[in-house]
Short mmCIF file of N, CA, C and O in Angstrom, two decimals:
data_model
loop_
_atom_site.label_atom_id
_atom_site.label_comp_id
_atom_site.label_asym_id
_atom_site.label_seq_id
_atom_site.Cartn_x
_atom_site.Cartn_y
_atom_site.Cartn_z
N UNK A 57 111.59 169.87 80.96
CA UNK A 57 110.47 168.98 81.16
C UNK A 57 110.50 168.46 82.61
O UNK A 57 111.56 168.12 83.12
N UNK A 58 109.35 168.41 83.22
CA UNK A 58 109.24 167.93 84.59
C UNK A 58 109.32 166.40 84.58
O UNK A 58 108.57 165.74 83.87
N UNK A 59 110.25 165.87 85.39
CA UNK A 59 110.41 164.42 85.46
C UNK A 59 109.19 163.79 86.13
O UNK A 59 108.42 164.46 86.82
N UNK A 60 109.03 162.51 85.94
CA UNK A 60 107.88 161.81 86.51
C UNK A 60 107.89 161.88 88.04
O UNK A 60 106.85 162.09 88.66
N UNK A 61 109.06 161.75 88.67
CA UNK A 61 109.14 161.85 90.13
C UNK A 61 108.76 163.24 90.62
O UNK A 61 108.02 163.39 91.60
N UNK A 62 109.27 164.28 89.95
CA UNK A 62 108.90 165.66 90.31
C UNK A 62 107.42 165.89 90.10
O UNK A 62 106.76 166.54 90.91
N UNK A 63 106.88 165.38 89.02
CA UNK A 63 105.46 165.52 88.71
C UNK A 63 104.61 164.95 89.85
O UNK A 63 103.67 165.58 90.33
N UNK A 64 104.98 163.75 90.31
CA UNK A 64 104.25 163.12 91.41
C UNK A 64 104.32 163.95 92.68
O UNK A 64 103.33 164.12 93.39
N UNK A 65 105.50 164.50 92.97
CA UNK A 65 105.66 165.35 94.15
C UNK A 65 104.81 166.60 94.04
O UNK A 65 104.12 166.98 94.99
N UNK A 66 104.85 167.25 92.89
CA UNK A 66 104.10 168.50 92.71
C UNK A 66 102.59 168.28 92.79
O UNK A 66 101.86 169.13 93.31
N UNK A 67 102.13 167.17 92.28
CA UNK A 67 100.69 166.90 92.27
C UNK A 67 100.13 166.67 93.67
O UNK A 67 98.91 166.67 93.85
N UNK A 68 101.00 166.56 94.67
CA UNK A 68 100.53 166.41 96.05
C UNK A 68 100.01 167.72 96.62
O UNK A 68 99.27 167.72 97.60
N UNK A 69 100.38 168.84 96.03
CA UNK A 69 99.90 170.14 96.51
C UNK A 69 98.43 170.30 96.14
O UNK A 69 98.00 169.96 95.03
N UNK A 70 97.66 170.86 97.06
CA UNK A 70 96.22 171.07 96.84
C UNK A 70 95.98 171.95 95.61
O UNK A 70 96.64 172.97 95.44
N UNK A 71 95.09 171.54 94.76
CA UNK A 71 94.64 172.27 93.57
C UNK A 71 95.62 172.23 92.40
O UNK A 71 95.38 172.88 91.39
N UNK A 72 96.71 171.52 92.51
CA UNK A 72 97.66 171.43 91.40
C UNK A 72 97.30 170.21 90.55
O UNK A 72 97.11 169.11 91.08
N UNK A 73 97.18 170.44 89.26
CA UNK A 73 96.85 169.36 88.35
C UNK A 73 97.75 169.42 87.12
O UNK A 73 98.64 170.27 87.02
N UNK A 74 97.50 168.54 86.17
CA UNK A 74 98.33 168.48 84.96
C UNK A 74 98.38 169.79 84.18
O UNK A 74 99.42 170.14 83.61
N UNK A 75 97.29 170.52 84.15
CA UNK A 75 97.28 171.79 83.40
C UNK A 75 98.27 172.78 84.01
O UNK A 75 99.05 173.42 83.31
N UNK A 76 98.25 172.90 85.36
CA UNK A 76 99.17 173.82 86.02
C UNK A 76 100.61 173.38 85.79
O UNK A 76 101.50 174.22 85.57
N UNK A 77 100.86 172.08 85.83
CA UNK A 77 102.22 171.60 85.58
C UNK A 77 102.66 171.97 84.17
O UNK A 77 103.82 172.33 83.95
N UNK A 78 101.75 171.91 83.22
CA UNK A 78 102.06 172.34 81.86
C UNK A 78 102.43 173.80 81.79
O UNK A 78 103.38 174.19 81.10
N UNK A 79 101.70 174.63 82.53
CA UNK A 79 102.01 176.07 82.58
C UNK A 79 103.40 176.29 83.16
O UNK A 79 104.17 177.11 82.67
N UNK A 80 103.70 175.55 84.24
CA UNK A 80 105.01 175.70 84.88
C UNK A 80 106.13 175.29 83.93
O UNK A 80 107.16 175.96 83.85
N UNK A 81 105.91 174.22 83.18
CA UNK A 81 106.91 173.79 82.20
C UNK A 81 107.14 174.89 81.16
O UNK A 81 108.28 175.11 80.74
N UNK A 82 106.07 175.57 80.76
CA UNK A 82 106.19 176.63 79.75
C UNK A 82 107.11 177.75 80.19
O UNK A 82 107.74 178.39 79.36
N UNK A 83 107.17 178.00 81.51
CA UNK A 83 108.02 179.09 82.00
C UNK A 83 109.34 178.58 82.56
O UNK A 83 110.10 179.33 83.16
N UNK A 84 109.62 177.30 82.36
CA UNK A 84 110.92 176.76 82.73
C UNK A 84 111.04 176.16 84.12
O UNK A 84 112.14 175.82 84.54
N UNK A 85 109.95 176.04 84.85
CA UNK A 85 109.99 175.41 86.16
C UNK A 85 109.95 173.90 85.94
O UNK A 85 109.01 173.38 85.34
N UNK A 86 110.98 173.21 86.41
CA UNK A 86 111.07 171.76 86.20
C UNK A 86 111.15 170.97 87.49
O UNK A 86 111.00 169.76 87.48
N UNK A 87 111.44 171.66 88.59
CA UNK A 87 111.60 170.97 89.87
C UNK A 87 110.87 171.73 90.96
O UNK A 87 110.76 172.96 90.89
N UNK A 88 110.40 171.01 91.95
CA UNK A 88 109.76 171.63 93.10
C UNK A 88 110.72 172.62 93.73
O UNK A 88 110.32 173.71 94.14
N UNK A 89 112.00 172.28 93.77
CA UNK A 89 113.01 173.16 94.36
C UNK A 89 113.09 174.50 93.63
O UNK A 89 113.50 175.51 94.23
N UNK A 90 112.70 174.56 92.36
CA UNK A 90 112.69 175.82 91.61
C UNK A 90 111.72 176.83 92.20
O UNK A 90 111.81 178.02 91.90
N UNK A 91 110.80 176.36 93.02
CA UNK A 91 109.76 177.23 93.58
C UNK A 91 110.02 177.64 95.02
O UNK A 91 109.25 178.43 95.58
N UNK A 92 111.08 177.13 95.63
CA UNK A 92 111.38 177.49 97.02
C UNK A 92 111.53 179.00 97.14
O UNK A 92 112.28 179.62 96.39
N UNK A 93 110.79 179.58 98.08
CA UNK A 93 110.86 181.00 98.33
C UNK A 93 110.21 181.87 97.28
O UNK A 93 110.29 183.10 97.34
N UNK A 94 109.55 181.28 96.30
CA UNK A 94 108.94 182.04 95.21
C UNK A 94 107.68 182.78 95.68
O UNK A 94 107.05 182.41 96.67
N UNK A 95 107.33 183.80 94.97
CA UNK A 95 106.11 184.56 95.20
C UNK A 95 105.07 184.05 94.20
O UNK A 95 105.28 184.13 92.99
N UNK A 96 103.92 183.53 94.70
CA UNK A 96 102.93 182.98 93.77
C UNK A 96 102.41 184.00 92.76
O UNK A 96 102.13 183.65 91.62
N UNK A 97 102.33 185.26 93.15
CA UNK A 97 101.86 186.28 92.20
C UNK A 97 102.87 186.50 91.07
O UNK A 97 102.48 186.71 89.92
N UNK A 98 104.16 186.43 91.39
CA UNK A 98 105.17 186.58 90.34
C UNK A 98 105.16 185.39 89.39
O UNK A 98 105.29 185.55 88.18
N UNK A 99 104.99 184.18 89.95
CA UNK A 99 104.90 182.99 89.10
C UNK A 99 103.66 183.09 88.22
O UNK A 99 103.71 182.80 87.02
N UNK A 100 102.54 183.50 88.81
CA UNK A 100 101.30 183.66 88.05
C UNK A 100 101.48 184.68 86.92
O UNK A 100 101.00 184.47 85.80
N UNK A 101 102.18 185.77 87.21
CA UNK A 101 102.41 186.79 86.18
C UNK A 101 103.25 186.22 85.04
O UNK A 101 102.97 186.48 83.88
N UNK A 102 104.27 185.43 85.38
CA UNK A 102 105.10 184.81 84.34
C UNK A 102 104.26 183.87 83.47
O UNK A 102 104.40 183.85 82.25
N UNK A 103 103.38 183.10 84.11
CA UNK A 103 102.50 182.20 83.36
C UNK A 103 101.56 183.00 82.49
O UNK A 103 101.34 182.68 81.32
N UNK A 104 101.00 184.06 83.06
CA UNK A 104 100.06 184.90 82.32
C UNK A 104 100.73 185.55 81.12
O UNK A 104 100.16 185.58 80.02
N UNK A 105 101.93 186.03 81.30
CA UNK A 105 102.66 186.65 80.20
C UNK A 105 102.97 185.61 79.13
O UNK A 105 102.84 185.87 77.93
N UNK A 106 103.37 184.41 79.56
CA UNK A 106 103.73 183.35 78.61
C UNK A 106 102.54 182.87 77.80
O UNK A 106 102.68 182.56 76.62
N UNK A 107 101.37 182.79 78.42
CA UNK A 107 100.25 182.22 77.69
C UNK A 107 98.92 182.91 77.87
O UNK A 107 97.92 182.48 77.31
N UNK A 108 98.90 183.97 78.67
CA UNK A 108 97.67 184.72 78.84
C UNK A 108 96.59 183.99 79.61
O UNK A 108 95.41 184.11 79.31
N UNK A 109 96.99 183.21 80.63
CA UNK A 109 95.98 182.48 81.38
C UNK A 109 96.39 182.31 82.84
O UNK A 109 97.34 181.61 83.14
N UNK A 110 95.68 182.97 83.73
CA UNK A 110 95.86 182.79 85.16
C UNK A 110 94.77 183.57 85.86
O UNK A 110 94.43 184.68 85.47
N UNK A 111 94.21 182.96 86.90
CA UNK A 111 93.19 183.64 87.68
C UNK A 111 93.49 183.44 89.16
O UNK A 111 94.51 182.86 89.52
N UNK A 112 92.60 183.90 90.04
CA UNK A 112 92.86 183.83 91.47
C UNK A 112 92.96 182.38 91.97
O UNK A 112 93.72 182.10 92.90
N UNK A 113 92.22 181.47 91.36
CA UNK A 113 92.33 180.06 91.76
C UNK A 113 93.70 179.51 91.40
O UNK A 113 94.28 178.72 92.14
N UNK A 114 94.21 179.92 90.27
CA UNK A 114 95.55 179.50 89.86
C UNK A 114 96.60 180.04 90.82
O UNK A 114 97.55 179.33 91.17
N UNK A 115 96.45 181.28 91.25
CA UNK A 115 97.38 181.87 92.20
C UNK A 115 97.32 181.10 93.52
O UNK A 115 98.36 180.79 94.12
N UNK A 116 96.13 180.74 93.97
CA UNK A 116 95.99 179.96 95.20
C UNK A 116 96.65 178.60 95.07
O UNK A 116 97.33 178.12 95.99
N UNK A 117 96.49 177.96 93.91
CA UNK A 117 97.13 176.67 93.68
C UNK A 117 98.64 176.82 93.70
O UNK A 117 99.35 175.98 94.29
N UNK A 118 99.16 177.88 93.09
CA UNK A 118 100.60 178.12 93.11
C UNK A 118 101.09 178.35 94.52
O UNK A 118 102.17 177.87 94.90
N UNK A 119 100.31 179.07 95.32
CA UNK A 119 100.67 179.29 96.72
C UNK A 119 100.83 177.96 97.43
O UNK A 119 101.78 177.74 98.19
N UNK A 120 99.89 177.03 97.20
CA UNK A 120 99.97 175.70 97.81
C UNK A 120 101.22 174.96 97.36
O UNK A 120 101.89 174.31 98.17
N UNK A 121 101.55 175.04 96.09
CA UNK A 121 102.72 174.35 95.56
C UNK A 121 104.00 174.94 96.14
O UNK A 121 104.93 174.21 96.50
N UNK A 122 104.06 176.25 96.27
CA UNK A 122 105.25 176.90 96.83
C UNK A 122 105.39 176.54 98.30
O UNK A 122 106.51 176.29 98.78
N UNK A 123 104.28 176.46 99.04
CA UNK A 123 104.35 176.02 100.44
C UNK A 123 104.93 174.61 100.52
O UNK A 123 105.74 174.32 101.40
N UNK A 124 104.52 173.72 99.60
CA UNK A 124 105.06 172.38 99.58
C UNK A 124 106.56 172.43 99.29
O UNK A 124 107.36 171.75 99.95
N UNK A 125 106.98 173.25 98.34
CA UNK A 125 108.40 173.38 98.01
C UNK A 125 109.19 173.89 99.22
O UNK A 125 110.30 173.42 99.48
N UNK A 126 108.62 174.83 99.96
CA UNK A 126 109.32 175.40 101.10
C UNK A 126 109.46 174.42 102.26
O UNK A 126 110.36 174.55 103.08
N UNK A 127 108.59 173.42 102.34
CA UNK A 127 108.65 172.46 103.45
C UNK A 127 109.45 171.22 103.10
O UNK A 127 109.78 170.46 103.99
N UNK A 128 109.75 171.05 101.84
CA UNK A 128 110.50 169.86 101.40
C UNK A 128 111.99 170.08 101.62
O UNK A 128 112.51 171.13 101.32
N UNK A 129 112.64 169.09 102.15
CA UNK A 129 114.09 169.20 102.44
C UNK A 129 114.92 169.17 101.19
O UNK A 129 114.61 168.70 100.19
#
């Protein structure tokens, strides 16, 4: 489960909302650090396989979240 502090950090990324955070929880992502260096298409594929839902806007939102993870110390 994503902690409240992590949730607040993740929601700072453009286009990331509660629904996307729910998808990330479904595939085991609980911290912004879990996304450092990740490929948004691979994350999208994991989400799609887990629940059958992801489109190009979702991939773009994941890209934004991963960029945030990569810039965070």
